[in-house]
Coordinates of C-alpha atoms and ligand atoms in Angstrom, one line a residue:
X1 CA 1.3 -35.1 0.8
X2 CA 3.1 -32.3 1.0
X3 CA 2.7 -29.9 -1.7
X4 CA 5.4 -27.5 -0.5
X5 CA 8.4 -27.9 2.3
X6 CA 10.9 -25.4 3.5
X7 CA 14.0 -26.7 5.5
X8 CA 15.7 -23.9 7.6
X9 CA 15.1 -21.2 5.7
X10 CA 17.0 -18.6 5.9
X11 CA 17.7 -14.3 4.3
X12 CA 20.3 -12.1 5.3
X13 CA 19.6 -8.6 3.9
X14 CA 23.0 -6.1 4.3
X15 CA 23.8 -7.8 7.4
X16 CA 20.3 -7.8 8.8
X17 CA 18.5 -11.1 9.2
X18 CA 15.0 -11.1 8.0
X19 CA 14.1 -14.6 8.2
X20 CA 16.3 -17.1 10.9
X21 CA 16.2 -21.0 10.0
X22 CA 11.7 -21.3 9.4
X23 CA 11.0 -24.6 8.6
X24 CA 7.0 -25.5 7.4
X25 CA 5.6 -27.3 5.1
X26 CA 2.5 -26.6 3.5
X27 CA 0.2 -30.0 2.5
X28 CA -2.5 -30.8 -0.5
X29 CA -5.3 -29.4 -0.1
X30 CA -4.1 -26.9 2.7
X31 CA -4.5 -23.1 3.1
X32 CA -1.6 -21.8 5.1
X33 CA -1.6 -18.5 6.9
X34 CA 1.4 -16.9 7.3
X35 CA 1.1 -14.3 9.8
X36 CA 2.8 -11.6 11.4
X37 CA 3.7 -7.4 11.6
X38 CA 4.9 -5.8 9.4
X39 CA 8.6 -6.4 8.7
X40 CA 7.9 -10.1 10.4
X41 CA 9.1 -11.9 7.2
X42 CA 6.2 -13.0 4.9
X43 CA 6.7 -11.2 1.7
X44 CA 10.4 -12.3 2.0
X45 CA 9.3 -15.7 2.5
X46 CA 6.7 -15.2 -0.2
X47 CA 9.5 -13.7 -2.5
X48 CA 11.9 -16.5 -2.0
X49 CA 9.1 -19.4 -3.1
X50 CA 8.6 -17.2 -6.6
X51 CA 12.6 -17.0 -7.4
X52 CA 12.3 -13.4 -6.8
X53 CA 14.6 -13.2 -3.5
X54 CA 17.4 -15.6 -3.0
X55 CA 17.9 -17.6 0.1
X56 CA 20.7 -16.6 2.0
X57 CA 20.5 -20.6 2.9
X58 CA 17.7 -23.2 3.4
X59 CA 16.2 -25.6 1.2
X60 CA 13.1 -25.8 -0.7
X61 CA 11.0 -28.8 -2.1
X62 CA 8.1 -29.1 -3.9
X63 CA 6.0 -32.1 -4.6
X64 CA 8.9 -33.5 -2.7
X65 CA 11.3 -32.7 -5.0
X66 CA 14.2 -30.6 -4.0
X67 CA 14.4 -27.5 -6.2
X68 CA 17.4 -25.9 -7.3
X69 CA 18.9 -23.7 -9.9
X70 CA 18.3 -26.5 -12.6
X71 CA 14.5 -27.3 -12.2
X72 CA 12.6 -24.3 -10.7
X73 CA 11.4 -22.7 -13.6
X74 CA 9.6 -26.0 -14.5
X75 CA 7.8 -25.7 -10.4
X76 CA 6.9 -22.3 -11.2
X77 CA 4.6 -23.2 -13.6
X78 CA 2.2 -25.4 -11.2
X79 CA 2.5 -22.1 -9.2
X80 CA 1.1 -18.9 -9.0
X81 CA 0.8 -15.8 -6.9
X82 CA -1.4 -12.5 -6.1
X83 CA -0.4 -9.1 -4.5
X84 CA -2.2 -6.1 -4.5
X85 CA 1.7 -4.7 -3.7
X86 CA 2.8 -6.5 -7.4
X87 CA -0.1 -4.9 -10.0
X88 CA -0.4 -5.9 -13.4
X89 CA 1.1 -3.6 -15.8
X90 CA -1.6 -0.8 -16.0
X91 CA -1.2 0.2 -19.5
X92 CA -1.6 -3.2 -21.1
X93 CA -5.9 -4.1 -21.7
X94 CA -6.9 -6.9 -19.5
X95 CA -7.1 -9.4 -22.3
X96 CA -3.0 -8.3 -23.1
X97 CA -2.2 -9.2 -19.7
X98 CA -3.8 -12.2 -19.8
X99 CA -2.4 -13.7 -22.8
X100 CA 1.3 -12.5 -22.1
X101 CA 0.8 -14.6 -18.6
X102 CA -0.7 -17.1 -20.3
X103 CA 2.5 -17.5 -22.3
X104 CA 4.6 -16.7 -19.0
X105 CA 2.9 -19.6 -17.8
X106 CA 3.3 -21.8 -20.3
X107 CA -0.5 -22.3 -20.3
X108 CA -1.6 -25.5 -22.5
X109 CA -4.6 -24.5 -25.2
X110 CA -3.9 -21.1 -24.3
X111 CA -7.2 -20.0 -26.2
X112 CA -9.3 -22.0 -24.9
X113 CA -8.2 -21.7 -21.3
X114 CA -8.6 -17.6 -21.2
X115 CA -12.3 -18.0 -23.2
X116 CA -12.5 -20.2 -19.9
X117 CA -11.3 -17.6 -17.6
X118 CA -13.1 -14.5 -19.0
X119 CA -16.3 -17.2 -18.8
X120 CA -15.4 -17.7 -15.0
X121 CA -14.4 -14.4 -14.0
X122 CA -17.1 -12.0 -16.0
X123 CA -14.1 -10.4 -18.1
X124 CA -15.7 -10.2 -21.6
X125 CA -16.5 -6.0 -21.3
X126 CA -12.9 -5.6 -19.0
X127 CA -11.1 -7.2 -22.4
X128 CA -10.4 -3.7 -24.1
X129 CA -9.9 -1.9 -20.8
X130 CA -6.5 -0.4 -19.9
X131 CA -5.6 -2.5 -16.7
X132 CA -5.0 0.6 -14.8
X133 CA -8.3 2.2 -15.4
X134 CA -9.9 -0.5 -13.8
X135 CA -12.2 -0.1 -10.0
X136 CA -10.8 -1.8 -7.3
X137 CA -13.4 -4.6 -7.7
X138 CA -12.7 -5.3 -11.4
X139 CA -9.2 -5.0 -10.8
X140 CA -9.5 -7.8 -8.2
X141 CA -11.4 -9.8 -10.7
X142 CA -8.2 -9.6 -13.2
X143 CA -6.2 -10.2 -10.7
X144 CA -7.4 -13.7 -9.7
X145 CA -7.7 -14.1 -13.2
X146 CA -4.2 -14.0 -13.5
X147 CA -3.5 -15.8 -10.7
X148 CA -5.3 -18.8 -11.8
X149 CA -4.4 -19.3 -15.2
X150 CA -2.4 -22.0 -15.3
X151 CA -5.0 -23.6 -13.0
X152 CA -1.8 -23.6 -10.1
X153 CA -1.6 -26.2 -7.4
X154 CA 0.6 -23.8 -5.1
X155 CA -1.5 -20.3 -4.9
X156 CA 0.6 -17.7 -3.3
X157 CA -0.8 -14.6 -1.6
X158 CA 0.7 -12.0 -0.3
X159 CA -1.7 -9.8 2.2
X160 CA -4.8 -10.5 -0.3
X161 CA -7.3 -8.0 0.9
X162 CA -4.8 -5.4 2.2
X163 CA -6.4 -2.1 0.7
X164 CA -8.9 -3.1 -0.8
X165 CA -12.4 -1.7 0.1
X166 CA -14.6 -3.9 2.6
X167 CA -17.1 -5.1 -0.3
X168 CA -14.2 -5.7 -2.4
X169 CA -12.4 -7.4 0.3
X170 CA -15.5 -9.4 1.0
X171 CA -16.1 -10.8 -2.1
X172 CA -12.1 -11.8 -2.7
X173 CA -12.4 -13.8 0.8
X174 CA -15.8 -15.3 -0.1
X175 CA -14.0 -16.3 -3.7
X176 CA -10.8 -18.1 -1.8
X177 CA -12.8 -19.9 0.0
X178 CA -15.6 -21.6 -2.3
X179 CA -12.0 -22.0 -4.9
X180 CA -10.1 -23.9 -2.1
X181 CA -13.4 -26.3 -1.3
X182 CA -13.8 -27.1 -5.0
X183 CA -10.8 -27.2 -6.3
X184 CA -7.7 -28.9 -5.1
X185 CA -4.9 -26.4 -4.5
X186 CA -2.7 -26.1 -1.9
X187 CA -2.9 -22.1 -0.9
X188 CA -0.2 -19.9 1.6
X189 CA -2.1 -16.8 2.3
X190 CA 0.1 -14.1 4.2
X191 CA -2.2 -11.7 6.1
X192 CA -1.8 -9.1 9.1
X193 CA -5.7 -9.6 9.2
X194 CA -6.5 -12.1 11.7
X195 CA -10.0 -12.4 11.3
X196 CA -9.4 -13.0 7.9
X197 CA -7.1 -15.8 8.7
X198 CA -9.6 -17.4 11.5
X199 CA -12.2 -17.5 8.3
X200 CA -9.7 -18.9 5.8
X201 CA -6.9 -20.9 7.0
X202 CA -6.5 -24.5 8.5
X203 CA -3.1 -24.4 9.9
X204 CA -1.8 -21.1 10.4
X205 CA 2.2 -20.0 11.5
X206 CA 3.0 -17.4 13.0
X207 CA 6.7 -15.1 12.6
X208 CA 7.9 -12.6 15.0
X209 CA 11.0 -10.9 13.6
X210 CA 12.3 -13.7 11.0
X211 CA 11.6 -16.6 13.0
X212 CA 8.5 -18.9 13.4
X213 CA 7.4 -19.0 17.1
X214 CA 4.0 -20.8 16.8
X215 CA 2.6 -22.4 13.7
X216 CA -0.3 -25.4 13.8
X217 CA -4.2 -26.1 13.0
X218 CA -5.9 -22.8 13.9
X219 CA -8.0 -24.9 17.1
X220 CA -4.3 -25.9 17.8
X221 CA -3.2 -22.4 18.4
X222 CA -6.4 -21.3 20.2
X223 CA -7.0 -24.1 22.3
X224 CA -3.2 -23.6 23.4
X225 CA -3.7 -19.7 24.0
X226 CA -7.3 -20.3 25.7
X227 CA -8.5 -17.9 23.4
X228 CA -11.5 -17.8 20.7
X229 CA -10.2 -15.7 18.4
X230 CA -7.0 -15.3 16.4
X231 CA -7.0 -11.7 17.2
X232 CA -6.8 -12.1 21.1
X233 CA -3.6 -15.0 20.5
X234 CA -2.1 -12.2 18.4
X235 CA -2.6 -9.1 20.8
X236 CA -1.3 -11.7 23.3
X237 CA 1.7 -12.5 21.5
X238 CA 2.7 -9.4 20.1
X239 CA 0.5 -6.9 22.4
X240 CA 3.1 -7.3 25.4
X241 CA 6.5 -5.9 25.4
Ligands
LIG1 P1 6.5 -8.4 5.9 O1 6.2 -8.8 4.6 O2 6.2 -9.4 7.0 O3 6.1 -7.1 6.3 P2 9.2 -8.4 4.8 O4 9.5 -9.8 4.4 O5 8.9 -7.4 3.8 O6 8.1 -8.4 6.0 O7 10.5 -7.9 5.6 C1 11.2 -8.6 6.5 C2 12.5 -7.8 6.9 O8 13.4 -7.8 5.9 C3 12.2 -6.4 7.3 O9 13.1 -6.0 8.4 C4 12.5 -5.6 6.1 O10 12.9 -4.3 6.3 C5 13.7 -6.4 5.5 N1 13.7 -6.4 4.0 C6 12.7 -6.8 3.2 N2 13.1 -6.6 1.9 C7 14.3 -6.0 1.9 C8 15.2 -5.6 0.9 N3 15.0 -5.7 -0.4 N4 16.4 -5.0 1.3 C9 16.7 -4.9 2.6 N5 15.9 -5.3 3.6 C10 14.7 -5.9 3.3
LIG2 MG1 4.9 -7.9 3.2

């Protein structure tokens, strides 16, 4: 099933066109990559999904419903989504920021579910701690927390691991992945970080200035290119002028 379908999707910005007619769907199950330079479209596409960013035009359905004005704000709550570009507001303590998304949410038992999440995620001596005084690592650790909350069954994540520390990085990959094989949720992952996509994703698509010029099963894509690695189809694609 699909868990999430986009029909020519389109965003005009002041006359400049940052995303021209995608279409992709994204099924149960699934982690998506959504790859590309910088400027190629995915936080706009990512933005868009959360309500943040309007469509110019281009429909959107989840759970094969079409959403519109009327019920999005009852999708948003299977959804969720992670940026290190979006932090949590640093002078709230973690457990603050955790109930207010809670709330946000709409999170059933909300008690019960965040002892549940500071249980999962280590958080019991972050609780107190100013969210901006946080390491990198711990800060990650919040971050998923809050991202997982309301236990989503869309995950979005814009550029996970961009700037964060190689251990840090490390251990956010290692957690996707062991989440997505245990859990069923349906994850779009944008990255610029190709190995990291080759480790994580199924089906991958890739944008080139606002439009989608390959997108398939990660084999798909490297079988097609005669290449091993992600990297080498992306050098390909983008390398030449
Ligand atoms: P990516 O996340 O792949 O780096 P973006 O989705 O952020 O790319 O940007 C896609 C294009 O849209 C870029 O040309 C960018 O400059 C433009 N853009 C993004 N956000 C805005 C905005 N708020 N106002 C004007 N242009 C924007
Ligand atoms: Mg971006």
């Amino acid at each position: 099933m699909n868990k999430l379908k986009v029909k020519n999707l389109t965003k005009i910005f002041n006359g400049k066109l940052a995303l021209n007619k995608i279409n992709f769907s994204l099924e149960e199950n699934t982690i998506l990559g959504v790859l590309g330079p910088n400027g190629s479209g995915k936080s706009t596409t990512i933005g868009i999904l959360l309500g943040l960013i309007k469509q110019t035009s281009g429909d959107i359905y989840i759970n094969d419903t079409y959403i519109s004005k009327r019920n999005r704000l009852k999708f948003l709550n299977i959804m969720n989504f992670a940026s290190p570009y979006t932090e949590l507001p640093k002078r709230l303590s973690v457990m603050e920021n955790l109930s207010i998304y809670a709330r946000l949410y709409n999170v059933k038992n909300i008690k019960d579910r965040l002892e549940e999440i500071y249980d999962y995620f280590e958080l019991y001596d972050l609780l107190g701690k100013k969210t901006g005084e946080l390491s990198s690592g711990q800060k990650t650790r919040v971050a998923l927390a809050k991202a997982l909350i309301n236990k989503p069954q869309i995950l979005l994540l814009d550029e996970p691991t961009a700037s964060l520390d190689p251990l840090v990085a490390e251990y956010l990959k290692n957690f996707i992945y062991k989440y997505k094989k245990t859990n069923n949720i349906s994850i779009l992952l944008s990255s610029h970080n190709m190995q990291e996509a080759q480790r994580l994703c199924d089906k991958i698509m890739i944008l080139k200035k606002g439009e989608v010029i390959e997108q398939g099963k990660v084999n798909f894509i490297l079988d097609k290119y005669k290449k091993k690695k992600l990297e080498d189809v992306y050098f390909k694609i983008f390398g030449e002028k």
